[in-house]
Amino acid sequence: MVFNAKSIYDSDFSVFVPLRNFAPPVAGSVDYPISAAWMIRGALLLGIILFVADLSQSNRWLLRLWYVIGLVGGSIAFLGLLQKATGARMILWQPPPPEPVWVHTFFATYYYHGNAGAFLNLVWPLSAGLVIRAFSNRSNPGMRAVWISLFIVTIAGVLANTSRMSQVLALVLLFAICAQFGLALLRNLSGSEKGIALAGGLAILLALIALAQAVHLEQPLKRWQTESQRISTDARWYAFRVAMGAVPDARLCGFGPGTFRVVFPTYNIESVNQAPGTWRFLHDDYLQTLLEWGWIGGILWALLFFGGIAIGIHSYHRRRQVWMPRRAVLQPLVVIALLGVALHALVDFPLQIESIQLYVATYLGICWGSALWRDGRSASESQSSFVRSETSKAETK
């Protein structure tokens, strides 16, 4: 599709400039530069999946990766809360643009609150897993305090964000995590520890309430009250109808990777129900993927994404008895986070954002790599243990 591109889109004149391609009858992208850039990014994402699948075979590096995700997620949430608390008008306290379209929708380093919410819903389940692991392994109080603090900050970031879909999904993910780990944790706690856990839960709730007052939590509440009646008239419904009208022309190979932004205006102008505004992304990742990649590319991406989730679930149910505890805790959390972003992709465009793609690729690498998690130790660690054993025997002799 990229090498056989048929045109380049001229944004100044809104026209497609034809290119001389080597196979005119064969499908080709309608915009060579955009598709070429997307294919480079796609190749890097596939490389990340393979890299993480290999990295996850090491128990030590898998735990380090888990720590990094928790720390980065907490830092991004803290930045967003700090901006809310100080009344920032733009990301990193920059002056707002002449037309402040992002003033009420940005959070942390994201211009659009929906993307910020999707990112936080990817990382906070793993932060919750670090808390679960800290209490399951009887970690020292300092580590428990660190992971609990990060978890509170990340959850508060979801609550302070004005994306309604993110908040609904956060609640669904919370129920899923409680159903997965709640009973097991309660069984492992003694009577006194259950009282301490209850007191800790109340303390967390009070901390969230106090934090809500500082970060103006009333803003997302007002959004729920004022915009709940506007769902039926949302512009994304018009955009969805326009995009559906373009599906027959996409055929098997689509219009080309990343070309939605240049194809959609043409169909929107000709549509009876035009979608107002400029649409760089469609608020439906699956339909946008179908337009850009066609049925062939869409099926391949679905196999990579949902196939990884299926492999992760299958590996967990078949081999979790022989895994180390960290793997048995991390794997279902990764699957839950991926299912959450898959649901979010129905109404927004999280899978089109580079940073979210990076985390999704990392999680998919963990899922695909879990098929090779045979026992509690990786092959390299087992080999190192064997070498140390043989060396010890030689020294004894």
PDB file of N, CA and C in Angstrom, residues 131-181:
ATOM      1  N   VAL A 131       0.227  -2.841  44.897  1.00  0.00           N
ATOM      2  CA  VAL A 131      -0.278  -2.810  46.274  1.00  0.00           C
ATOM      3  C   VAL A 131      -0.627  -4.219  46.734  1.00  0.00           C
ATOM      4  N   ILE A 132      -1.306  -4.979  45.867  1.00  0.00           N
ATOM      5  CA  ILE A 132      -1.653  -6.365  46.210  1.00  0.00           C
ATOM      6  C   ILE A 132      -0.395  -7.176  46.477  1.00  0.00           C
ATOM      7  N   ARG A 133       0.609  -7.005  45.639  1.00  0.00           N
ATOM      8  CA  ARG A 133       1.847  -7.764  45.814  1.00  0.00           C
ATOM      9  C   ARG A 133       2.560  -7.355  47.086  1.00  0.00           C
ATOM     10  N   ALA A 134       2.540  -6.056  47.414  1.00  0.00           N
ATOM     11  CA  ALA A 134       3.227  -5.578  48.618  1.00  0.00           C
ATOM     12  C   ALA A 134       2.624  -6.193  49.875  1.00  0.00           C
ATOM     13  N   PHE A 135       1.309  -6.354  49.915  1.00  0.00           N
ATOM     14  CA  PHE A 135       0.668  -6.934  51.085  1.00  0.00           C
ATOM     15  C   PHE A 135       0.742  -8.459  51.067  1.00  0.00           C
ATOM     16  N   SER A 136       0.759  -9.053  49.884  1.00  0.00           N
ATOM     17  CA  SER A 136       0.839 -10.513  49.807  1.00  0.00           C
ATOM     18  C   SER A 136       2.214 -11.018  50.201  1.00  0.00           C
ATOM     19  N   ASN A 137       3.264 -10.258  49.843  1.00  0.00           N
ATOM     20  CA  ASN A 137       4.636 -10.684  50.129  1.00  0.00           C
ATOM     21  C   ASN A 137       5.158 -10.173  51.462  1.00  0.00           C
ATOM     22  N   ARG A 138       4.317  -9.491  52.215  1.00  0.00           N
ATOM     23  CA  ARG A 138       4.745  -8.901  53.497  1.00  0.00           C
ATOM     24  C   ARG A 138       5.953  -7.991  53.291  1.00  0.00           C
ATOM     25  N   SER A 139       5.843  -7.098  52.324  1.00  0.00           N
ATOM     26  CA  SER A 139       6.933  -6.163  52.044  1.00  0.00           C
ATOM     27  C   SER A 139       7.125  -5.209  53.213  1.00  0.00           C
ATOM     28  N   ASN A 140       8.253  -4.504  53.189  1.00  0.00           N
ATOM     29  CA  ASN A 140       8.511  -3.563  54.274  1.00  0.00           C
ATOM     30  C   ASN A 140       7.532  -2.390  54.200  1.00  0.00           C
ATOM     31  N   PRO A 141       7.269  -1.731  55.325  1.00  0.00           N
ATOM     32  CA  PRO A 141       6.260  -0.655  55.353  1.00  0.00           C
ATOM     33  C   PRO A 141       6.553   0.479  54.381  1.00  0.00           C
ATOM     34  N   GLY A 142       7.840   0.753  54.127  1.00  0.00           N
ATOM     35  CA  GLY A 142       8.175   1.831  53.206  1.00  0.00           C
ATOM     36  C   GLY A 142       7.676   1.563  51.800  1.00  0.00           C
ATOM     37  N   MET A 143       7.882   0.335  51.299  1.00  0.00           N
ATOM     38  CA  MET A 143       7.423  -0.010  49.961  1.00  0.00           C
ATOM     39  C   MET A 143       5.899  -0.009  49.895  1.00  0.00           C
ATOM     40  N   ARG A 144       5.249  -0.472  50.943  1.00  0.00           N
ATOM     41  CA  ARG A 144       3.794  -0.432  50.962  1.00  0.00           C
ATOM     42  C   ARG A 144       3.285   1.002  50.864  1.00  0.00           C
ATOM     43  N   ALA A 145       3.923   1.894  51.612  1.00  0.00           N
ATOM     44  CA  ALA A 145       3.493   3.296  51.596  1.00  0.00           C
ATOM     45  C   ALA A 145       3.683   3.910  50.215  1.00  0.00           C
ATOM     46  N   VAL A 146       4.777   3.571  49.546  1.00  0.00           N
ATOM     47  CA  VAL A 146       5.045   4.123  48.216  1.00  0.00           C
ATOM     48  C   VAL A 146       3.987   3.678  47.226  1.00  0.00           C
ATOM     49  N   TRP A 147       3.693   2.372  47.189  1.00  0.00           N
ATOM     50  CA  TRP A 147       2.750   1.869  46.189  1.00  0.00           C
ATOM     51  C   TRP A 147       1.320   2.281  46.506  1.00  0.00           C
ATOM     52  N   ILE A 148       0.973   2.363  47.782  1.00  0.00           N
ATOM     53  CA  ILE A 148      -0.366   2.845  48.130  1.00  0.00           C
ATOM     54  C   ILE A 148      -0.528   4.303  47.723  1.00  0.00           C
ATOM     55  N   SER A 149       0.506   5.108  47.951  1.00  0.00           N
ATOM     56  CA  SER A 149       0.438   6.529  47.573  1.00  0.00           C
ATOM     57  C   SER A 149       0.288   6.688  46.072  1.00  0.00           C
ATOM     58  N   LEU A 150       1.063   5.920  45.306  1.00  0.00           N
ATOM     59  CA  LEU A 150       0.954   5.994  43.850  1.00  0.00           C
ATOM     60  C   LEU A 150      -0.422   5.539  43.376  1.00  0.00           C
ATOM     61  N   PHE A 151      -0.950   4.517  43.998  1.00  0.00           N
ATOM     62  CA  PHE A 151      -2.279   4.033  43.621  1.00  0.00           C
ATOM     63  C   PHE A 151      -3.342   5.092  43.895  1.00  0.00           C
ATOM     64  N   ILE A 152      -3.260   5.745  45.054  1.00  0.00           N
ATOM     65  CA  ILE A 152      -4.236   6.789  45.387  1.00  0.00           C
ATOM     66  C   ILE A 152      -4.152   7.935  44.394  1.00  0.00           C
ATOM     67  N   VAL A 153      -2.934   8.352  44.065  1.00  0.00           N
ATOM     68  CA  VAL A 153      -2.757   9.470  43.134  1.00  0.00           C
ATOM     69  C   VAL A 153      -3.304   9.119  41.755  1.00  0.00           C
ATOM     70  N   THR A 154      -3.048   7.886  41.289  1.00  0.00           N
ATOM     71  CA  THR A 154      -3.502   7.490  39.957  1.00  0.00           C
ATOM     72  C   THR A 154      -5.018   7.397  39.899  1.00  0.00           C
ATOM     73  N   ILE A 155      -5.638   6.815  40.928  1.00  0.00           N
ATOM     74  CA  ILE A 155      -7.099   6.738  40.974  1.00  0.00           C
ATOM     75  C   ILE A 155      -7.703   8.132  41.055  1.00  0.00           C
ATOM     76  N   ALA A 156      -7.082   9.011  41.841  1.00  0.00           N
ATOM     77  CA  ALA A 156      -7.578  10.391  41.930  1.00  0.00           C
ATOM     78  C   ALA A 156      -7.481  11.086  40.581  1.00  0.00           C
ATOM     79  N   GLY A 157      -6.461  10.757  39.803  1.00  0.00           N
ATOM     80  CA  GLY A 157      -6.348  11.323  38.464  1.00  0.00           C
ATOM     81  C   GLY A 157      -7.511  10.922  37.574  1.00  0.00           C
ATOM     82  N   VAL A 158      -7.949   9.663  37.678  1.00  0.00           N
ATOM     83  CA  VAL A 158      -9.105   9.221  36.900  1.00  0.00           C
ATOM     84  C   VAL A 158     -10.357   9.971  37.332  1.00  0.00           C
ATOM     85  N   LEU A 159     -10.530  10.165  38.639  1.00  0.00           N
ATOM     86  CA  LEU A 159     -11.715  10.860  39.139  1.00  0.00           C
ATOM     87  C   LEU A 159     -11.703  12.334  38.756  1.00  0.00           C
ATOM     88  N   ALA A 160     -10.518  12.946  38.772  1.00  0.00           N
ATOM     89  CA  ALA A 160     -10.429  14.373  38.455  1.00  0.00           C
ATOM     90  C   ALA A 160     -10.539  14.644  36.966  1.00  0.00           C
ATOM     91  N   ASN A 161     -10.239  13.636  36.159  1.00  0.00           N
ATOM     92  CA  ASN A 161     -10.359  13.802  34.716  1.00  0.00           C
ATOM     93  C   ASN A 161     -11.834  13.931  34.327  1.00  0.00           C
ATOM     94  N   THR A 162     -12.120  14.721  33.302  1.00  0.00           N
ATOM     95  CA  THR A 162     -13.513  14.997  32.929  1.00  0.00           C
ATOM     96  C   THR A 162     -14.076  14.026  31.906  1.00  0.00           C
ATOM     97  N   SER A 163     -13.349  12.967  31.574  1.00  0.00           N
ATOM     98  CA  SER A 163     -13.844  11.977  30.619  1.00  0.00           C
ATOM     99  C   SER A 163     -14.808  11.031  31.322  1.00  0.00           C
ATOM    100  N   ARG A 164     -16.068  11.051  30.904  1.00  0.00           N
ATOM    101  CA  ARG A 164     -17.076  10.199  31.527  1.00  0.00           C
ATOM    102  C   ARG A 164     -16.836   8.730  31.214  1.00  0.00           C
ATOM    103  N   MET A 165     -16.458   8.414  29.979  1.00  0.00           N
ATOM    104  CA  MET A 165     -16.205   7.032  29.606  1.00  0.00           C
ATOM    105  C   MET A 165     -15.062   6.452  30.425  1.00  0.00           C
ATOM    106  N   SER A 166     -14.034   7.230  30.677  1.00  0.00           N
ATOM    107  CA  SER A 166     -12.898   6.754  31.473  1.00  0.00           C
ATOM    108  C   SER A 166     -13.332   6.422  32.892  1.00  0.00           C
ATOM    109  N   GLN A 167     -14.193   7.248  33.462  1.00  0.00           N
ATOM    110  CA  GLN A 167     -14.651   6.996  34.821  1.00  0.00           C
ATOM    111  C   GLN A 167     -15.531   5.759  34.902  1.00  0.00           C
ATOM    112  N   VAL A 168     -16.407   5.567  33.912  1.00  0.00           N
ATOM    113  CA  VAL A 168     -17.242   4.367  33.888  1.00  0.00           C
ATOM    114  C   VAL A 168     -16.370   3.118  33.751  1.00  0.00           C
ATOM    115  N   LEU A 169     -15.393   3.167  32.845  1.00  0.00           N
ATOM    116  CA  LEU A 169     -14.511   2.021  32.657  1.00  0.00           C
ATOM    117  C   LEU A 169     -13.661   1.760  33.891  1.00  0.00           C
ATOM    118  N   ALA A 170     -13.226   2.824  34.583  1.00  0.00           N
ATOM    119  CA  ALA A 170     -12.460   2.635  35.810  1.00  0.00           C
ATOM    120  C   ALA A 170     -13.272   1.868  36.843  1.00  0.00           C
ATOM    121  N   LEU A 171     -14.563   2.171  36.934  1.00  0.00           N
ATOM    122  CA  LEU A 171     -15.431   1.450  37.864  1.00  0.00           C
ATOM    123  C   LEU A 171     -15.569  -0.012  37.453  1.00  0.00           C
ATOM    124  N   VAL A 172     -15.722  -0.265  36.152  1.00  0.00           N
ATOM    125  CA  VAL A 172     -15.822  -1.643  35.662  1.00  0.00           C
ATOM    126  C   VAL A 172     -14.522  -2.404  35.946  1.00  0.00           C
ATOM    127  N   LEU A 173     -13.377  -1.771  35.699  1.00  0.00           N
ATOM    128  CA  LEU A 173     -12.095  -2.417  35.964  1.00  0.00           C
ATOM    129  C   LEU A 173     -11.917  -2.706  37.446  1.00  0.00           C
ATOM    130  N   LEU A 174     -12.382  -1.780  38.293  1.00  0.00           N
ATOM    131  CA  LEU A 174     -12.272  -1.985  39.736  1.00  0.00           C
ATOM    132  C   LEU A 174     -13.075  -3.207  40.175  1.00  0.00           C
ATOM    133  N   PHE A 175     -14.274  -3.370  39.650  1.00  0.00           N
ATOM    134  CA  PHE A 175     -15.079  -4.552  39.972  1.00  0.00           C
ATOM    135  C   PHE A 175     -14.384  -5.821  39.487  1.00  0.00           C
ATOM    136  N   ALA A 176     -13.788  -5.756  38.296  1.00  0.00           N
ATOM    137  CA  ALA A 176     -13.107  -6.938  37.768  1.00  0.00           C
ATOM    138  C   ALA A 176     -11.913  -7.325  38.630  1.00  0.00           C
ATOM    139  N   ILE A 177     -11.143  -6.340  39.074  1.00  0.00           N
ATOM    140  CA  ILE A 177      -9.976  -6.625  39.915  1.00  0.00           C
ATOM    141  C   ILE A 177     -10.415  -7.165  41.274  1.00  0.00           C
ATOM    142  N   CYS A 178     -11.469  -6.590  41.840  1.00  0.00           N
ATOM    143  CA  CYS A 178     -11.974  -7.088  43.131  1.00  0.00           C
ATOM    144  C   CYS A 178     -12.474  -8.522  42.999  1.00  0.00           C
ATOM    145  N   ALA A 179     -13.153  -8.826  41.890  1.00  0.00           N
ATOM    146  CA  ALA A 179     -13.629 -10.191  41.679  1.00  0.00           C
ATOM    147  C   ALA A 179     -12.479 -11.169  41.506  1.00  0.00           C
ATOM    148  N   GLN A 180     -11.371 -10.703  40.918  1.00  0.00           N
ATOM    149  CA  GLN A 180     -10.235 -11.582  40.669  1.00  0.00           C
ATOM    150  C   GLN A 180      -9.403 -11.828  41.917  1.00  0.00           C
ATOM    151  N   PHE A 181      -9.190 -10.786  42.725  1.00  0.00           N
ATOM    152  CA  PHE A 181      -8.249 -10.893  43.836  1.00  0.00           C
ATOM    153  C   PHE A 181      -8.892 -10.722  45.214  1.00  0.00           C
TER     154      PHE A 181
END
